[in-house]
Amino acid sequence: MSVAEETLALEAGDAPAAAARPRGISNVATLFLVTADFMVLAGLVAGYYGVRSQSFNWPPVGLGTYLPTMVALTIVMTVITVQWAIWSIRRDDQRTCLAALGVTIFFALAILNAQWYGLAHLNFGVGAHTYGTFVYILTAFHMANVIAAIVVLVAVLARTIGGEFSADDHDTLTAAAVFWQFCNVAGLVVFAVLYLHP
Amino acid sequence: MTTAEEPRTDSSQGYGALLGGTDHKSVGAFCLVLAFVFLLTGGVLAAVLRTQLAQPNPDVLARKPYLQLLTFHGSFSFFLFLLPAWIGLAFAIVPLQLGAPRLAMPRLAAMTAWLYVGAAGFLVATAFAQKGAPANGWSMDYPVPIHGISGRGVDLWIFGVGLAALATILGAVNLLTTALRMRAPGLTLARTPMFTWSMMVSSAVFLLAGPALIAGLIVVYVDHHMGAHVLRVNRGGDPDIWRTMFAFFAYPAMWATVFPALGVVSEIVPVFAKAPLFNRKAAMFAIAGAGTLAFLGFGSELAGDPAIPQTLFSVTSVLILGPVALVMLTWLATVALNRKAPSLKAPMVQALGLLACLGLALPAMAVMEALARGGAGHQSQWWVGAWHQLLVGVATFGILAGLYYWAPKLWGRHLNAGLGGLQMLTVVGGVDLAFIPLLIVGAQGMHRRATTFSSDSWTPANLVSTIGAYLLAAGVALFLLNLVVCVVLKRGAIATDDPWEGDTLEWATTSPPPAHNFDSLPEVRSSRPVHDVRKAAATETSGPPETSPELVEANA
């Protein structure tokens, strides 16, 4: 039922709660939210390159890239697993969708764990130098988004278990996947900025 | 459909709903109440600041308290008045104009309102912070705060402004999603009401500019609170990083509070001139174009920074005035090309006041943007005068005009027209007297953040400006009095469902509307669906209809 039909179907005195939620709202709203989130990332990256042009000793010697590379590879894997969930639900295959979501959440937790470990074992603090500051800021920005996405993915997983999604109705699942894919793009941008093109 | 009975009360629209409801009209009203509290607070602070500058070498306030109050004035007026006021008015009106039963995300709207309350809590709390409230100005760059300086007030300010920015972004997401997904059948984007269209443009600007502020606040917080040096020039940092991020937010966002005012007047003028808006599509493109140019001109706020291409930003920031002037011309043409004189009811009177202020603000902005530096540039009182003509004389006036127009719809009561006329004259007089003298002293070299002055030649202009500020405060007080007496105390005349003979869908429902907004919707075949219905009804009574856009009944 489109929102227009919903509006016209409301008879005098009907409670609005009785009307069905219009389709596509989750997806459109998520795209706007992701756009705003991307602009925050763009602002931080612009700030990074702003100080980079001023600072010497850039980046500090001895910065390890092994763990960040592993995180980036895990991110690439989840690009596929979350899309696998969407492909599955489009075929009404709820069991496979559930498995794909479970694997995505597992990888997301692994990413979070690796990034936390990496920050905890850096040999410089937030205020040591401007490069270090942006390592913390950009990594924390990505981690905050991953935490939010895990909450969303777990909620979507629970609704999938409850059989709420089908081939015809999976807007919320798609919206969650879009948000997770944004987290992936953000993670890869952070990796590229801090470690590939510092 | 027209009735003149006591406005019906609805359980979703009582005072309790203001605090806990998700009905878009209640949430919008909640945001407006919060905004008007801070309009009043910001206005009182402005009066105190102008008292300090009424005479040379005054002793009302020392330098630091003056700058602290200046920071409060700017932060309250923009982040806690202009932003929540427009988001609140849009929450209340946009679904009605679209023929929608609600906002796309009602709970997110309620959360937006409460985020503004949180923002207000943090910003007010800065007054009680260790080492006192910040004195760095509303742009937090006088100077940019660094670690160990300025105390915890800066941290609280960062949280307050960050929450206000987040609330505005979420509000923008909600409004854009509503406008794109919940329009009535036949209501194409080209037929979207002008206020909704202008809010779509403003929402897009908030959506893209707001995040730059949040990114900047993260950097300032890490620098100020956690001992980093991103903004400290002698430790490998650069304070211009924050200034640039703030300008990327502030310049478009300030314009984005002006666009909805253009939308409000573009609604009012055709209704009271009894004619369609002249060249409506040009007005729509002009507002969208101004939204785009608002981003291209952000560097004009960084005039004096050698890294900024001043000529480029001078050009782009002057260019934005073109589409704004074009919208103004469509209003004038709508009235001028109509055979009948417009009906001077309360909303039209407010629109005329806004038009007078806009006409004076545009040349002041043009001179400032073209010169950028020097007496009429961004570091002088000219900046204060020109931007206040726009933000008070247009953006704030737009909110007042909008409420004269939509209060009968939202609350079923008219605001008092006589008091409204007096208030309009007071506000226009206040804007002109308060801000035009600032252009004069600005041109003569008075700094934008001067806390005192000694030149006798500046005394008359500063005195007039102070008198104007008091007059402006009186005008705002008259408006709030009108609102309280007519709406809160319910002394205003009871409104019919379509008291102005409006054009757009909000006038097709009762005053105030039920919780689900519409029992029935007229068929939308143009940008003036309610006008079409009236016209068809008139044709039916006078003879057989040629084309009859009839009401589509609820259960048809």
mmCIF file of C-alpha atoms in Angstrom, chain A residues 29-198:
data_model
loop_
_atom_site.group_PDB
_atom_site.id
_atom_site.type_symbol
_atom_site.label_atom_id
_atom_site.label_comp_id
_atom_site.label_asym_id
_atom_site.label_seq_id
_atom_site.Cartn_x
_atom_site.Cartn_y
_atom_site.Cartn_z
ATOM 1 C CA ALA A 29 16.293 7.646 4.995
ATOM 2 C CA THR A 30 19.352 5.391 5.250
ATOM 3 C CA LEU A 31 20.787 6.831 2.060
ATOM 4 C CA PHE A 32 20.425 10.334 3.485
ATOM 5 C CA LEU A 33 21.947 9.298 6.828
ATOM 6 C CA VAL A 34 24.842 7.617 5.069
ATOM 7 C CA THR A 35 25.394 10.759 2.998
ATOM 8 C CA ALA A 36 25.657 12.817 6.181
ATOM 9 C CA ASP A 37 27.948 10.226 7.760
ATOM 10 C CA PHE A 38 30.135 10.265 4.653
ATOM 11 C CA MET A 39 30.403 14.060 4.919
ATOM 12 C CA VAL A 40 31.708 13.701 8.495
ATOM 13 C CA LEU A 41 34.349 11.307 7.185
ATOM 14 C CA ALA A 42 35.156 13.706 4.331
ATOM 15 C CA GLY A 43 35.586 16.539 6.845
ATOM 16 C CA LEU A 44 37.963 14.485 8.982
ATOM 17 C CA VAL A 45 39.987 13.345 5.953
ATOM 18 C CA ALA A 46 40.180 16.968 4.747
ATOM 19 C CA GLY A 47 41.448 17.936 8.205
ATOM 20 C CA TYR A 48 44.044 15.155 8.019
ATOM 21 C CA TYR A 49 45.402 16.350 4.686
ATOM 22 C CA GLY A 50 45.263 19.924 5.972
ATOM 23 C CA VAL A 51 47.716 19.221 8.803
ATOM 24 C CA ARG A 52 49.704 16.771 6.696
ATOM 25 C CA SER A 53 50.695 19.626 4.415
ATOM 26 C CA GLN A 54 52.042 21.567 7.417
ATOM 27 C CA SER A 55 53.756 18.880 9.423
ATOM 28 C CA PHE A 56 57.172 17.307 9.126
ATOM 29 C CA ASN A 57 58.081 13.688 10.116
ATOM 30 C CA TRP A 58 55.043 12.359 8.417
ATOM 31 C CA PRO A 59 54.122 9.582 9.175
ATOM 32 C CA PRO A 60 56.188 8.423 12.175
ATOM 33 C CA VAL A 61 58.770 5.711 11.533
ATOM 34 C CA GLY A 62 57.954 2.106 12.472
ATOM 35 C CA LEU A 63 54.195 2.222 12.034
ATOM 36 C CA GLY A 64 52.915 -1.371 11.681
ATOM 37 C CA THR A 65 50.591 -2.071 8.764
ATOM 38 C CA TYR A 66 49.945 -5.808 9.279
ATOM 39 C CA LEU A 67 46.886 -5.508 11.532
ATOM 40 C CA PRO A 68 45.258 -2.677 9.520
ATOM 41 C CA THR A 69 45.755 -4.755 6.351
ATOM 42 C CA MET A 70 44.020 -7.724 7.999
ATOM 43 C CA VAL A 71 41.158 -5.449 9.017
ATOM 44 C CA ALA A 72 40.880 -4.175 5.440
ATOM 45 C CA LEU A 73 40.747 -7.739 4.086
ATOM 46 C CA THR A 74 38.030 -8.649 6.609
ATOM 47 C CA ILE A 75 36.086 -5.592 5.494
ATOM 48 C CA VAL A 76 36.290 -6.752 1.876
ATOM 49 C CA MET A 77 34.910 -10.150 2.940
ATOM 50 C CA THR A 78 31.920 -8.563 4.641
ATOM 51 C CA VAL A 79 31.163 -6.587 1.486
ATOM 52 C CA ILE A 80 30.293 -9.962 0.018
ATOM 53 C CA THR A 81 28.633 -11.588 3.047
ATOM 54 C CA VAL A 82 26.125 -8.781 3.612
ATOM 55 C CA GLN A 83 25.270 -8.741 -0.081
ATOM 56 C CA TRP A 84 24.840 -12.538 0.170
ATOM 57 C CA ALA A 85 22.120 -11.882 2.785
ATOM 58 C CA ILE A 86 20.288 -9.592 0.350
ATOM 59 C CA TRP A 87 20.576 -12.054 -2.536
ATOM 60 C CA SER A 88 19.223 -14.812 -0.251
ATOM 61 C CA ILE A 89 16.172 -12.905 0.916
ATOM 62 C CA ARG A 90 15.378 -11.914 -2.663
ATOM 63 C CA ARG A 91 15.037 -15.660 -3.323
ATOM 64 C CA ASP A 92 12.990 -16.063 -0.115
ATOM 65 C CA ASP A 93 15.806 -18.200 1.309
ATOM 66 C CA GLN A 94 15.568 -17.122 4.945
ATOM 67 C CA ARG A 95 17.951 -19.770 6.326
ATOM 68 C CA THR A 96 20.804 -18.668 4.048
ATOM 69 C CA CYS A 97 19.992 -15.025 4.774
ATOM 70 C CA LEU A 98 20.248 -15.785 8.469
ATOM 71 C CA ALA A 99 23.612 -17.491 7.991
ATOM 72 C CA ALA A 100 24.947 -14.611 5.890
ATOM 73 C CA LEU A 101 23.873 -12.080 8.502
ATOM 74 C CA GLY A 102 25.447 -14.181 11.262
ATOM 75 C CA VAL A 103 28.757 -14.374 9.381
ATOM 76 C CA THR A 104 28.655 -10.599 8.733
ATOM 77 C CA ILE A 105 28.100 -9.862 12.429
ATOM 78 C CA PHE A 106 30.924 -12.258 13.360
ATOM 79 C CA PHE A 107 33.305 -10.463 10.958
ATOM 80 C CA ALA A 108 32.116 -7.088 12.245
ATOM 81 C CA LEU A 109 32.987 -8.109 15.799
ATOM 82 C CA ALA A 110 36.371 -9.334 14.550
ATOM 83 C CA ILE A 111 37.012 -5.963 12.891
ATOM 84 C CA LEU A 112 36.082 -4.161 16.095
ATOM 85 C CA ASN A 113 38.306 -6.426 18.164
ATOM 86 C CA ALA A 114 41.299 -5.997 15.843
ATOM 87 C CA GLN A 115 40.933 -2.218 15.744
ATOM 88 C CA TRP A 116 40.626 -1.988 19.511
ATOM 89 C CA TYR A 117 43.726 -4.176 19.920
ATOM 90 C CA GLY A 118 45.575 -2.055 17.367
ATOM 91 C CA LEU A 119 44.773 1.228 19.124
ATOM 92 C CA ALA A 120 45.651 -0.229 22.532
ATOM 93 C CA HIS A 121 49.104 -1.271 21.289
ATOM 94 C CA LEU A 122 50.119 1.846 19.367
ATOM 95 C CA ASN A 123 53.422 3.249 20.617
ATOM 96 C CA PHE A 124 52.119 6.819 20.605
ATOM 97 C CA GLY A 125 49.223 8.585 22.311
ATOM 98 C CA VAL A 126 46.485 10.871 20.969
ATOM 99 C CA GLY A 127 48.497 13.989 21.661
ATOM 100 C CA ALA A 128 51.946 12.730 20.596
ATOM 101 C CA HIS A 129 51.808 14.249 17.124
ATOM 102 C CA THR A 130 49.181 15.318 14.633
ATOM 103 C CA TYR A 131 49.458 12.060 12.635
ATOM 104 C CA GLY A 132 48.778 10.091 15.814
ATOM 105 C CA THR A 133 45.773 12.262 16.570
ATOM 106 C CA PHE A 134 44.216 11.442 13.216
ATOM 107 C CA VAL A 135 45.020 7.719 13.578
ATOM 108 C CA TYR A 136 42.916 7.753 16.738
ATOM 109 C CA ILE A 137 40.181 10.028 15.372
ATOM 110 C CA LEU A 138 39.673 8.225 12.063
ATOM 111 C CA THR A 139 39.897 4.732 13.560
ATOM 112 C CA ALA A 140 37.497 5.675 16.355
ATOM 113 C CA PHE A 141 35.100 7.169 13.779
ATOM 114 C CA HIS A 142 35.068 3.868 11.899
ATOM 115 C CA MET A 143 34.708 1.861 15.113
ATOM 116 C CA ALA A 144 31.754 3.977 16.250
ATOM 117 C CA ASN A 145 30.018 3.303 12.939
ATOM 118 C CA VAL A 146 30.805 -0.426 13.170
ATOM 119 C CA ILE A 147 29.300 -0.550 16.673
ATOM 120 C CA ALA A 148 26.145 1.188 15.422
ATOM 121 C CA ALA A 149 25.994 -1.160 12.439
ATOM 122 C CA ILE A 150 26.370 -4.235 14.679
ATOM 123 C CA VAL A 151 23.379 -3.073 16.728
ATOM 124 C CA VAL A 152 21.376 -2.626 13.515
ATOM 125 C CA LEU A 153 22.502 -5.984 12.089
ATOM 126 C CA VAL A 154 21.623 -7.828 15.313
ATOM 127 C CA ALA A 155 18.148 -6.226 15.269
ATOM 128 C CA VAL A 156 17.717 -7.253 11.636
ATOM 129 C CA LEU A 157 18.965 -10.767 12.473
ATOM 130 C CA ALA A 158 16.340 -11.060 15.205
ATOM 131 C CA ARG A 159 13.617 -9.951 12.789
ATOM 132 C CA THR A 160 14.889 -12.417 10.208
ATOM 133 C CA ILE A 161 14.622 -15.195 12.813
ATOM 134 C CA GLY A 162 11.073 -14.006 13.412
ATOM 135 C CA GLY A 163 10.369 -14.443 9.689
ATOM 136 C CA GLU A 164 9.575 -10.772 9.103
ATOM 137 C CA PHE A 165 11.391 -10.475 5.789
ATOM 138 C CA SER A 166 10.474 -11.967 2.452
ATOM 139 C CA ALA A 167 11.354 -11.529 -1.199
ATOM 140 C CA ASP A 168 8.628 -8.875 -1.459
ATOM 141 C CA ASP A 169 9.268 -7.073 1.808
ATOM 142 C CA HIS A 170 12.838 -6.584 2.994
ATOM 143 C CA ASP A 171 13.288 -2.813 3.028
ATOM 144 C CA THR A 172 14.750 -2.745 6.529
ATOM 145 C CA LEU A 173 17.215 -5.507 5.692
ATOM 146 C CA THR A 174 18.330 -3.593 2.608
ATOM 147 C CA ALA A 175 18.699 -0.422 4.667
ATOM 148 C CA ALA A 176 20.864 -2.279 7.217
ATOM 149 C CA ALA A 177 22.998 -3.647 4.382
ATOM 150 C CA VAL A 178 23.407 -0.163 2.892
ATOM 151 C CA PHE A 179 24.581 1.140 6.260
ATOM 152 C CA TRP A 180 27.023 -1.749 6.626
ATOM 153 C CA GLN A 181 28.387 -1.159 3.143
ATOM 154 C CA PHE A 182 28.948 2.475 4.113
ATOM 155 C CA CYS A 183 30.939 1.248 7.132
ATOM 156 C CA ASN A 184 32.994 -0.833 4.730
ATOM 157 C CA VAL A 185 33.673 2.109 2.434
ATOM 158 C CA ALA A 186 34.574 4.252 5.452
ATOM 159 C CA GLY A 187 36.922 1.534 6.763
ATOM 160 C CA LEU A 188 38.686 1.222 3.417
ATOM 161 C CA VAL A 189 38.989 5.014 3.065
ATOM 162 C CA VAL A 190 40.506 5.222 6.565
ATOM 163 C CA PHE A 191 42.912 2.393 5.702
ATOM 164 C CA ALA A 192 43.937 4.047 2.442
ATOM 165 C CA VAL A 193 44.390 7.490 4.008
ATOM 166 C CA LEU A 194 46.336 6.391 7.081
ATOM 167 C CA TYR A 195 48.393 3.512 5.733
ATOM 168 C CA LEU A 196 48.462 3.387 1.918
ATOM 169 C CA HIS A 197 48.819 7.106 1.208
ATOM 170 C CA PRO A 198 49.888 8.652 4.477
#
